[in-house]
Amino acid sequence: MDSVDIGSFIAKYYIDPIIYNEGYNVVNTLTYAIILAISLFAILKLMALLRLKIDERLIMAVAPFIILGASLRNLEDVHLLSPPLSYMFITPLVYVLAFLITLAVLLICVYLERAGRVGDYSKPLFWTGVAGVIVVWGTLLLTQPIRVWWAPIVVFALAFTFTGVVYLIARYLKLGFLTMPLNVAILGAHMFDASSTFTAIDIVTGFAEKHVVPVFFIDIFGSAFVMYALKLAVFIPVIYLIEKYFIEDKDLYYVLKFVLLVLGFGPGIRNTLELVFIHG
């Protein structure tokens, strides 16, 4: 393959999907999965270097940045930004941007704690994330008309219902790993994502899925309702495997769970905000 072919390949599978907002293909999906795996171990090394314990407290402190990262994507969706700056707000680059913002705030908060300026780095970290979300959402509310105002109500109601049903079944069957709070949150995140996709495609209509695997199954079944079954079929076994094989390595254990939360809430929040501010 000569340099021209390589350039065309990169443009077709990596650059054009970002510039033209074409979504995902098999090549870039696999590439991003590999990058994600490498990033996990980089995060573990970074946390070890910072001497930070990865636990539920840290996940709670960073949780608002999941919402912030997803919401930043909507700034590009509503065309508040122009190229080339807007490219940084398109998936997957927006995840890189969100990570860098989170890391910068984390480093500042850890420094403030170790310098004796604050007692617990997790508190200013959490509230900085909340402030960021307020700024982004406030910007959207002040600059954009509200289109489908009822969409978040439907999405939350569906997500709560499906999560609740799974939780009750798990309690009845004594599947303890599915009743642990953080695991319930993970399932809730993915029911939220499934609900946002179902609401956008089947209820509101006019939207289309962009990820490779969901597109395949939605095309087969003719409805995005299949997302619920797909999510449960994938993430219940994943949660089980994490509980069974990664419980001894607490840092990796919690990093994997945090990634699952991001993979659920990130797209779900972006989709829901898109329904509110873009459809019409």
mmCIF file of C-alpha atoms in Angstrom:
data_model
loop_
_atom_site.group_PDB
_atom_site.id
_atom_site.type_symbol
_atom_site.label_atom_id
_atom_site.label_comp_id
_atom_site.label_asym_id
_atom_site.label_seq_id
_atom_site.Cartn_x
_atom_site.Cartn_y
_atom_site.Cartn_z
ATOM 1 C CA MET A 1 0.000 0.000 0.000
ATOM 2 C CA ASP A 2 1.647 3.250 -1.084
ATOM 3 C CA SER A 3 1.471 6.577 0.717
ATOM 4 C CA VAL A 4 -1.451 7.764 -1.426
ATOM 5 C CA ASP A 5 -3.459 4.665 -0.508
ATOM 6 C CA ILE A 6 -2.611 5.093 3.161
ATOM 7 C CA GLY A 7 -3.700 8.709 3.038
ATOM 8 C CA SER A 8 -6.971 7.762 1.348
ATOM 9 C CA PHE A 9 -7.552 4.991 3.882
ATOM 10 C CA ILE A 10 -7.019 7.328 6.835
ATOM 11 C CA ALA A 11 -9.228 9.993 5.281
ATOM 12 C CA LYS A 12 -12.024 7.538 4.489
ATOM 13 C CA TYR A 13 -12.169 5.690 7.802
ATOM 14 C CA TYR A 14 -10.964 8.251 10.343
ATOM 15 C CA ILE A 15 -10.934 11.869 9.150
ATOM 16 C CA ASP A 16 -14.072 12.058 6.993
ATOM 17 C CA PRO A 17 -16.341 10.506 9.664
ATOM 18 C CA ILE A 18 -15.266 13.312 12.009
ATOM 19 C CA ILE A 19 -15.347 16.200 9.537
ATOM 20 C CA TYR A 20 -18.639 15.165 7.939
ATOM 21 C CA ASN A 21 -20.143 13.698 11.113
ATOM 22 C CA GLU A 22 -20.730 10.373 9.362
ATOM 23 C CA GLY A 23 -20.664 8.256 12.497
ATOM 24 C CA TYR A 24 -18.809 4.983 12.905
ATOM 25 C CA ASN A 25 -17.546 2.235 10.641
ATOM 26 C CA VAL A 26 -15.994 -1.133 11.426
ATOM 27 C CA VAL A 27 -12.429 0.142 11.037
ATOM 28 C CA ASN A 28 -12.624 3.174 13.311
ATOM 29 C CA THR A 29 -14.805 1.302 15.816
ATOM 30 C CA LEU A 30 -12.153 -1.396 16.261
ATOM 31 C CA THR A 31 -9.409 1.231 16.404
ATOM 32 C CA TYR A 32 -11.183 3.236 19.090
ATOM 33 C CA ALA A 33 -11.776 0.045 21.092
ATOM 34 C CA ILE A 34 -8.037 -0.676 21.023
ATOM 35 C CA ILE A 35 -7.254 2.914 22.021
ATOM 36 C CA LEU A 36 -9.751 2.625 24.887
ATOM 37 C CA ALA A 37 -8.052 -0.537 26.146
ATOM 38 C CA ILE A 38 -4.643 1.136 26.030
ATOM 39 C CA SER A 39 -6.088 4.201 27.762
ATOM 40 C CA LEU A 40 -7.350 2.068 30.643
ATOM 41 C CA PHE A 41 -3.862 0.964 31.531
ATOM 42 C CA ALA A 42 -2.530 4.489 31.036
ATOM 43 C CA ILE A 43 -5.114 5.721 33.558
ATOM 44 C CA LEU A 44 -4.073 3.009 36.020
ATOM 45 C CA LYS A 45 -0.432 4.053 35.688
ATOM 46 C CA LEU A 46 -1.362 7.713 36.127
ATOM 47 C CA MET A 47 -3.398 7.010 39.264
ATOM 48 C CA ALA A 48 -0.501 5.001 40.694
ATOM 49 C CA LEU A 49 1.873 7.872 39.926
ATOM 50 C CA LEU A 50 -0.453 10.312 41.670
ATOM 51 C CA ARG A 51 -0.876 7.846 44.548
ATOM 52 C CA LEU A 52 -4.641 8.076 44.215
ATOM 53 C CA LYS A 53 -6.937 5.273 45.279
ATOM 54 C CA ILE A 54 -9.538 4.409 42.657
ATOM 55 C CA ASP A 55 -12.811 3.727 44.446
ATOM 56 C CA GLU A 56 -16.485 4.682 44.515
ATOM 57 C CA ARG A 57 -15.639 8.066 46.042
ATOM 58 C CA LEU A 58 -13.463 8.970 43.060
ATOM 59 C CA ILE A 59 -16.108 7.708 40.631
ATOM 60 C CA MET A 60 -18.747 9.869 42.323
ATOM 61 C CA ALA A 61 -16.433 12.895 42.177
ATOM 62 C CA VAL A 62 -15.773 12.406 38.470
ATOM 63 C CA ALA A 63 -19.390 11.527 37.572
ATOM 64 C CA PRO A 64 -20.392 15.131 36.657
ATOM 65 C CA PHE A 65 -17.614 15.136 34.065
ATOM 66 C CA ILE A 66 -19.377 12.268 32.269
ATOM 67 C CA ILE A 67 -22.384 14.551 31.890
ATOM 68 C CA LEU A 68 -20.130 17.467 30.955
ATOM 69 C CA GLY A 69 -18.313 15.497 28.260
ATOM 70 C CA ALA A 70 -21.568 14.319 26.712
ATOM 71 C CA SER A 71 -23.056 17.809 26.883
ATOM 72 C CA LEU A 72 -20.035 19.385 25.168
ATOM 73 C CA ARG A 73 -20.902 17.245 22.138
ATOM 74 C CA ASN A 74 -24.219 19.076 21.851
ATOM 75 C CA LEU A 75 -22.486 22.442 21.465
ATOM 76 C CA GLU A 76 -21.338 21.191 18.071
ATOM 77 C CA ASP A 77 -24.699 19.563 17.340
ATOM 78 C CA VAL A 78 -26.455 22.935 17.538
ATOM 79 C CA HIS A 79 -23.706 24.595 15.457
ATOM 80 C CA LEU A 80 -22.518 27.001 18.126
ATOM 81 C CA LEU A 81 -18.952 26.206 17.074
ATOM 82 C CA SER A 82 -17.179 26.517 13.733
ATOM 83 C CA PRO A 83 -14.419 24.401 12.153
ATOM 84 C CA PRO A 84 -11.718 23.574 13.015
ATOM 85 C CA LEU A 85 -12.670 24.091 16.698
ATOM 86 C CA SER A 86 -15.923 22.182 16.200
ATOM 87 C CA TYR A 87 -14.024 19.036 15.223
ATOM 88 C CA MET A 88 -12.793 18.718 18.816
ATOM 89 C CA PHE A 89 -16.416 18.455 19.926
ATOM 90 C CA ILE A 90 -17.288 15.541 17.629
ATOM 91 C CA THR A 91 -17.052 11.949 18.865
ATOM 92 C CA PRO A 92 -14.518 10.493 19.569
ATOM 93 C CA LEU A 93 -12.406 13.654 19.928
ATOM 94 C CA VAL A 94 -14.858 15.117 22.424
ATOM 95 C CA TYR A 95 -14.028 12.214 24.757
ATOM 96 C CA VAL A 96 -10.372 13.183 24.533
ATOM 97 C CA LEU A 97 -11.304 16.779 25.312
ATOM 98 C CA ALA A 98 -13.461 15.701 28.257
ATOM 99 C CA PHE A 99 -10.645 13.510 29.576
ATOM 100 C CA LEU A 100 -8.129 16.352 29.385
ATOM 101 C CA ILE A 101 -10.509 18.716 31.183
ATOM 102 C CA THR A 102 -11.180 16.126 33.882
ATOM 103 C CA LEU A 103 -7.490 15.368 34.291
ATOM 104 C CA ALA A 104 -6.581 19.049 34.569
ATOM 105 C CA VAL A 105 -9.211 19.673 37.253
ATOM 106 C CA LEU A 106 -8.222 16.481 39.079
ATOM 107 C CA LEU A 107 -4.561 17.499 39.171
ATOM 108 C CA ILE A 108 -5.440 20.962 40.478
ATOM 109 C CA CYS A 109 -7.717 19.546 43.190
ATOM 110 C CA VAL A 110 -5.127 16.965 44.275
ATOM 111 C CA TYR A 111 -2.505 19.719 44.460
ATOM 112 C CA LEU A 112 -4.833 21.869 46.593
ATOM 113 C CA GLU A 113 -5.426 18.966 48.980
ATOM 114 C CA ARG A 114 -1.736 18.148 49.348
ATOM 115 C CA ALA A 115 -0.912 21.831 49.779
ATOM 116 C CA GLY A 116 -3.386 21.975 52.655
ATOM 117 C CA ARG A 117 -5.782 24.337 50.837
ATOM 118 C CA VAL A 118 -8.695 21.869 50.863
ATOM 119 C CA GLY A 119 -9.433 18.913 53.103
ATOM 120 C CA ASP A 120 -10.675 16.514 50.437
ATOM 121 C CA TYR A 121 -9.845 16.838 46.734
ATOM 122 C CA SER A 122 -12.993 14.957 45.696
ATOM 123 C CA LYS A 123 -15.359 17.727 46.820
ATOM 124 C CA PRO A 124 -13.993 20.600 44.664
ATOM 125 C CA LEU A 125 -13.556 18.081 41.841
ATOM 126 C CA PHE A 126 -17.249 17.138 42.015
ATOM 127 C CA TRP A 127 -18.526 20.699 42.248
ATOM 128 C CA THR A 128 -16.283 21.925 39.432
ATOM 129 C CA GLY A 129 -17.838 19.258 37.223
ATOM 130 C CA VAL A 130 -21.321 20.336 38.288
ATOM 131 C CA ALA A 131 -20.442 23.972 37.507
ATOM 132 C CA GLY A 132 -19.240 22.947 34.052
ATOM 133 C CA VAL A 133 -22.514 21.147 33.358
ATOM 134 C CA ILE A 134 -24.503 24.203 34.478
ATOM 135 C CA VAL A 135 -22.496 26.449 32.133
ATOM 136 C CA VAL A 136 -22.986 24.163 29.118
ATOM 137 C CA TRP A 137 -26.666 23.504 29.780
ATOM 138 C CA GLY A 138 -27.236 27.193 30.481
ATOM 139 C CA THR A 139 -25.598 28.042 27.151
ATOM 140 C CA LEU A 140 -27.901 25.613 25.331
ATOM 141 C CA LEU A 141 -31.003 26.922 27.103
ATOM 142 C CA LEU A 142 -30.134 30.567 26.412
ATOM 143 C CA THR A 143 -29.218 30.109 22.746
ATOM 144 C CA GLN A 144 -31.455 27.312 21.479
ATOM 145 C CA PRO A 145 -35.202 26.812 21.212
ATOM 146 C CA ILE A 146 -36.565 23.809 23.065
ATOM 147 C CA ARG A 147 -37.915 21.299 20.556
ATOM 148 C CA VAL A 148 -39.120 18.069 22.160
ATOM 149 C CA TRP A 149 -39.490 19.156 25.780
ATOM 150 C CA TRP A 150 -41.067 15.885 26.896
ATOM 151 C CA ALA A 151 -38.253 13.655 25.562
ATOM 152 C CA PRO A 152 -36.232 13.576 28.844
ATOM 153 C CA ILE A 153 -39.363 12.561 30.758
ATOM 154 C CA VAL A 154 -39.953 9.599 28.436
ATOM 155 C CA VAL A 155 -36.286 8.598 28.438
ATOM 156 C CA PHE A 156 -35.979 8.720 32.236
ATOM 157 C CA ALA A 157 -39.303 6.894 32.723
ATOM 158 C CA LEU A 158 -38.297 4.074 30.370
ATOM 159 C CA ALA A 159 -34.812 3.797 31.842
ATOM 160 C CA PHE A 160 -36.144 3.740 35.405
ATOM 161 C CA THR A 161 -38.748 1.111 34.511
ATOM 162 C CA PHE A 162 -36.352 -1.276 32.777
ATOM 163 C CA THR A 163 -33.678 -0.840 35.448
ATOM 164 C CA GLY A 164 -36.248 -1.439 38.160
ATOM 165 C CA VAL A 165 -37.543 -4.592 36.482
ATOM 166 C CA VAL A 166 -34.020 -6.000 36.128
ATOM 167 C CA TYR A 167 -33.276 -5.138 39.763
ATOM 168 C CA LEU A 168 -36.437 -6.850 41.032
ATOM 169 C CA ILE A 169 -35.774 -9.964 38.937
ATOM 170 C CA ALA A 170 -32.185 -10.034 40.200
ATOM 171 C CA ARG A 171 -33.381 -9.827 43.818
ATOM 172 C CA TYR A 172 -35.918 -12.589 43.233
ATOM 173 C CA LEU A 173 -33.303 -14.834 41.612
ATOM 174 C CA LYS A 174 -30.747 -13.841 44.270
ATOM 175 C CA LEU A 175 -28.284 -12.495 41.698
ATOM 176 C CA GLY A 176 -26.375 -10.365 44.157
ATOM 177 C CA PHE A 177 -23.967 -8.879 41.637
ATOM 178 C CA LEU A 178 -26.922 -7.177 39.893
ATOM 179 C CA THR A 179 -28.207 -5.548 43.086
ATOM 180 C CA MET A 180 -24.943 -3.854 44.106
ATOM 181 C CA PRO A 181 -25.446 -0.049 43.903
ATOM 182 C CA LEU A 182 -22.654 0.677 41.419
ATOM 183 C CA ASN A 183 -23.711 -2.210 39.185
ATOM 184 C CA VAL A 184 -27.319 -1.012 39.296
ATOM 185 C CA ALA A 185 -26.013 2.399 38.219
ATOM 186 C CA ILE A 186 -24.165 0.773 35.302
ATOM 187 C CA LEU A 187 -27.283 -1.060 34.151
ATOM 188 C CA GLY A 188 -29.267 2.147 34.648
ATOM 189 C CA ALA A 189 -26.762 4.007 32.474
ATOM 190 C CA HIS A 190 -27.204 1.538 29.651
ATOM 191 C CA MET A 191 -30.980 1.401 30.007
ATOM 192 C CA PHE A 192 -30.819 5.192 29.790
ATOM 193 C CA ASP A 193 -28.795 4.951 26.573
ATOM 194 C CA ALA A 194 -31.171 2.332 25.139
ATOM 195 C CA SER A 195 -34.163 4.488 26.097
ATOM 196 C CA SER A 196 -32.703 7.573 24.441
ATOM 197 C CA THR A 197 -32.088 5.608 21.235
ATOM 198 C CA PHE A 198 -35.545 4.018 21.271
ATOM 199 C CA THR A 199 -37.225 7.362 21.973
ATOM 200 C CA ALA A 200 -35.302 9.115 19.198
ATOM 201 C CA ILE A 201 -35.823 6.479 16.510
ATOM 202 C CA ASP A 202 -39.214 4.925 17.311
ATOM 203 C CA ILE A 203 -41.163 7.589 19.206
ATOM 204 C CA VAL A 204 -39.902 10.977 18.031
ATOM 205 C CA THR A 205 -38.586 9.594 14.698
ATOM 206 C CA GLY A 206 -36.251 11.377 12.291
ATOM 207 C CA PHE A 207 -33.083 10.102 13.963
ATOM 208 C CA ALA A 208 -30.742 7.259 13.051
ATOM 209 C CA GLU A 209 -28.250 5.152 15.006
ATOM 210 C CA LYS A 210 -24.586 5.673 14.050
ATOM 211 C CA HIS A 211 -22.786 2.842 15.845
ATOM 212 C CA VAL A 212 -22.000 -0.229 13.777
ATOM 213 C CA VAL A 213 -23.367 -3.062 15.942
ATOM 214 C CA PRO A 214 -26.639 -1.354 16.998
ATOM 215 C CA VAL A 215 -27.329 -0.394 13.363
ATOM 216 C CA PHE A 216 -26.974 -4.057 12.377
ATOM 217 C CA PHE A 217 -29.533 -5.254 14.931
ATOM 218 C CA ILE A 218 -31.934 -2.323 14.476
ATOM 219 C CA ASP A 219 -32.004 -3.006 10.728
ATOM 220 C CA ILE A 220 -32.759 -6.690 11.378
ATOM 221 C CA PHE A 221 -35.585 -6.133 13.870
ATOM 222 C CA GLY A 222 -36.887 -2.878 12.411
ATOM 223 C CA SER A 223 -37.035 -1.169 15.790
ATOM 224 C CA ALA A 224 -34.612 0.360 18.273
ATOM 225 C CA PHE A 225 -36.488 -1.499 21.030
ATOM 226 C CA VAL A 226 -33.955 -4.262 20.399
ATOM 227 C CA MET A 227 -31.397 -2.021 22.132
ATOM 228 C CA TYR A 228 -32.752 -3.087 25.523
ATOM 229 C CA ALA A 229 -32.130 -6.766 24.833
ATOM 230 C CA LEU A 230 -28.774 -6.001 23.243
ATOM 231 C CA LYS A 231 -27.604 -3.943 26.206
ATOM 232 C CA LEU A 232 -28.697 -6.540 28.755
ATOM 233 C CA ALA A 233 -27.198 -9.401 26.758
ATOM 234 C CA VAL A 234 -23.837 -7.637 26.669
ATOM 235 C CA PHE A 235 -23.521 -5.824 29.977
ATOM 236 C CA ILE A 236 -24.961 -8.334 32.440
ATOM 237 C CA PRO A 237 -22.234 -10.862 31.496
ATOM 238 C CA VAL A 238 -19.612 -8.095 31.482
ATOM 239 C CA ILE A 239 -20.577 -7.015 35.003
ATOM 240 C CA TYR A 240 -20.509 -10.639 36.140
ATOM 241 C CA LEU A 241 -17.027 -11.169 34.684
ATOM 242 C CA ILE A 242 -15.743 -8.015 36.376
ATOM 243 C CA GLU A 243 -17.104 -9.187 39.727
ATOM 244 C CA LYS A 244 -15.657 -12.670 39.270
ATOM 245 C CA TYR A 245 -12.225 -12.001 37.810
ATOM 246 C CA PHE A 246 -11.234 -8.425 38.669
ATOM 247 C CA ILE A 247 -12.363 -8.064 42.292
ATOM 248 C CA GLU A 248 -8.825 -8.589 43.623
ATOM 249 C CA ASP A 249 -7.365 -5.685 41.624
ATOM 250 C CA LYS A 250 -9.438 -2.857 43.039
ATOM 251 C CA ASP A 251 -7.986 -0.135 40.799
ATOM 252 C CA LEU A 252 -8.722 -2.019 37.575
ATOM 253 C CA TYR A 253 -12.041 -3.175 39.035
ATOM 254 C CA TYR A 254 -13.275 0.395 39.515
ATOM 255 C CA VAL A 255 -11.739 1.753 36.306
ATOM 256 C CA LEU A 256 -13.629 -0.865 34.293
ATOM 257 C CA LYS A 257 -16.854 0.046 36.037
ATOM 258 C CA PHE A 258 -16.259 3.739 35.425
ATOM 259 C CA VAL A 259 -15.729 3.040 31.716
ATOM 260 C CA LEU A 260 -19.040 1.141 31.618
ATOM 261 C CA LEU A 261 -20.760 4.152 33.170
ATOM 262 C CA VAL A 262 -19.223 6.456 30.539
ATOM 263 C CA LEU A 263 -20.236 4.135 27.697
ATOM 264 C CA GLY A 264 -23.831 4.239 28.936
ATOM 265 C CA PHE A 265 -24.456 7.726 30.252
ATOM 266 C CA GLY A 266 -22.277 9.490 27.666
ATOM 267 C CA PRO A 267 -24.274 8.593 24.537
ATOM 268 C CA GLY A 268 -27.551 8.609 26.466
ATOM 269 C CA ILE A 269 -27.136 12.186 27.674
ATOM 270 C CA ARG A 270 -25.955 13.373 24.272
ATOM 271 C CA ASN A 271 -28.958 11.710 22.570
ATOM 272 C CA THR A 272 -31.449 13.139 25.051
ATOM 273 C CA LEU A 273 -30.115 16.681 24.748
ATOM 274 C CA GLU A 274 -30.165 16.296 20.971
ATOM 275 C CA LEU A 275 -33.866 15.463 21.165
ATOM 276 C CA VAL A 276 -34.542 18.538 23.295
ATOM 277 C CA PHE A 277 -32.587 21.089 21.288
ATOM 278 C CA ILE A 278 -32.189 19.787 17.736
ATOM 279 C CA HIS A 279 -35.250 17.895 16.537
ATOM 280 C CA GLY A 280 -37.769 19.974 14.661
#
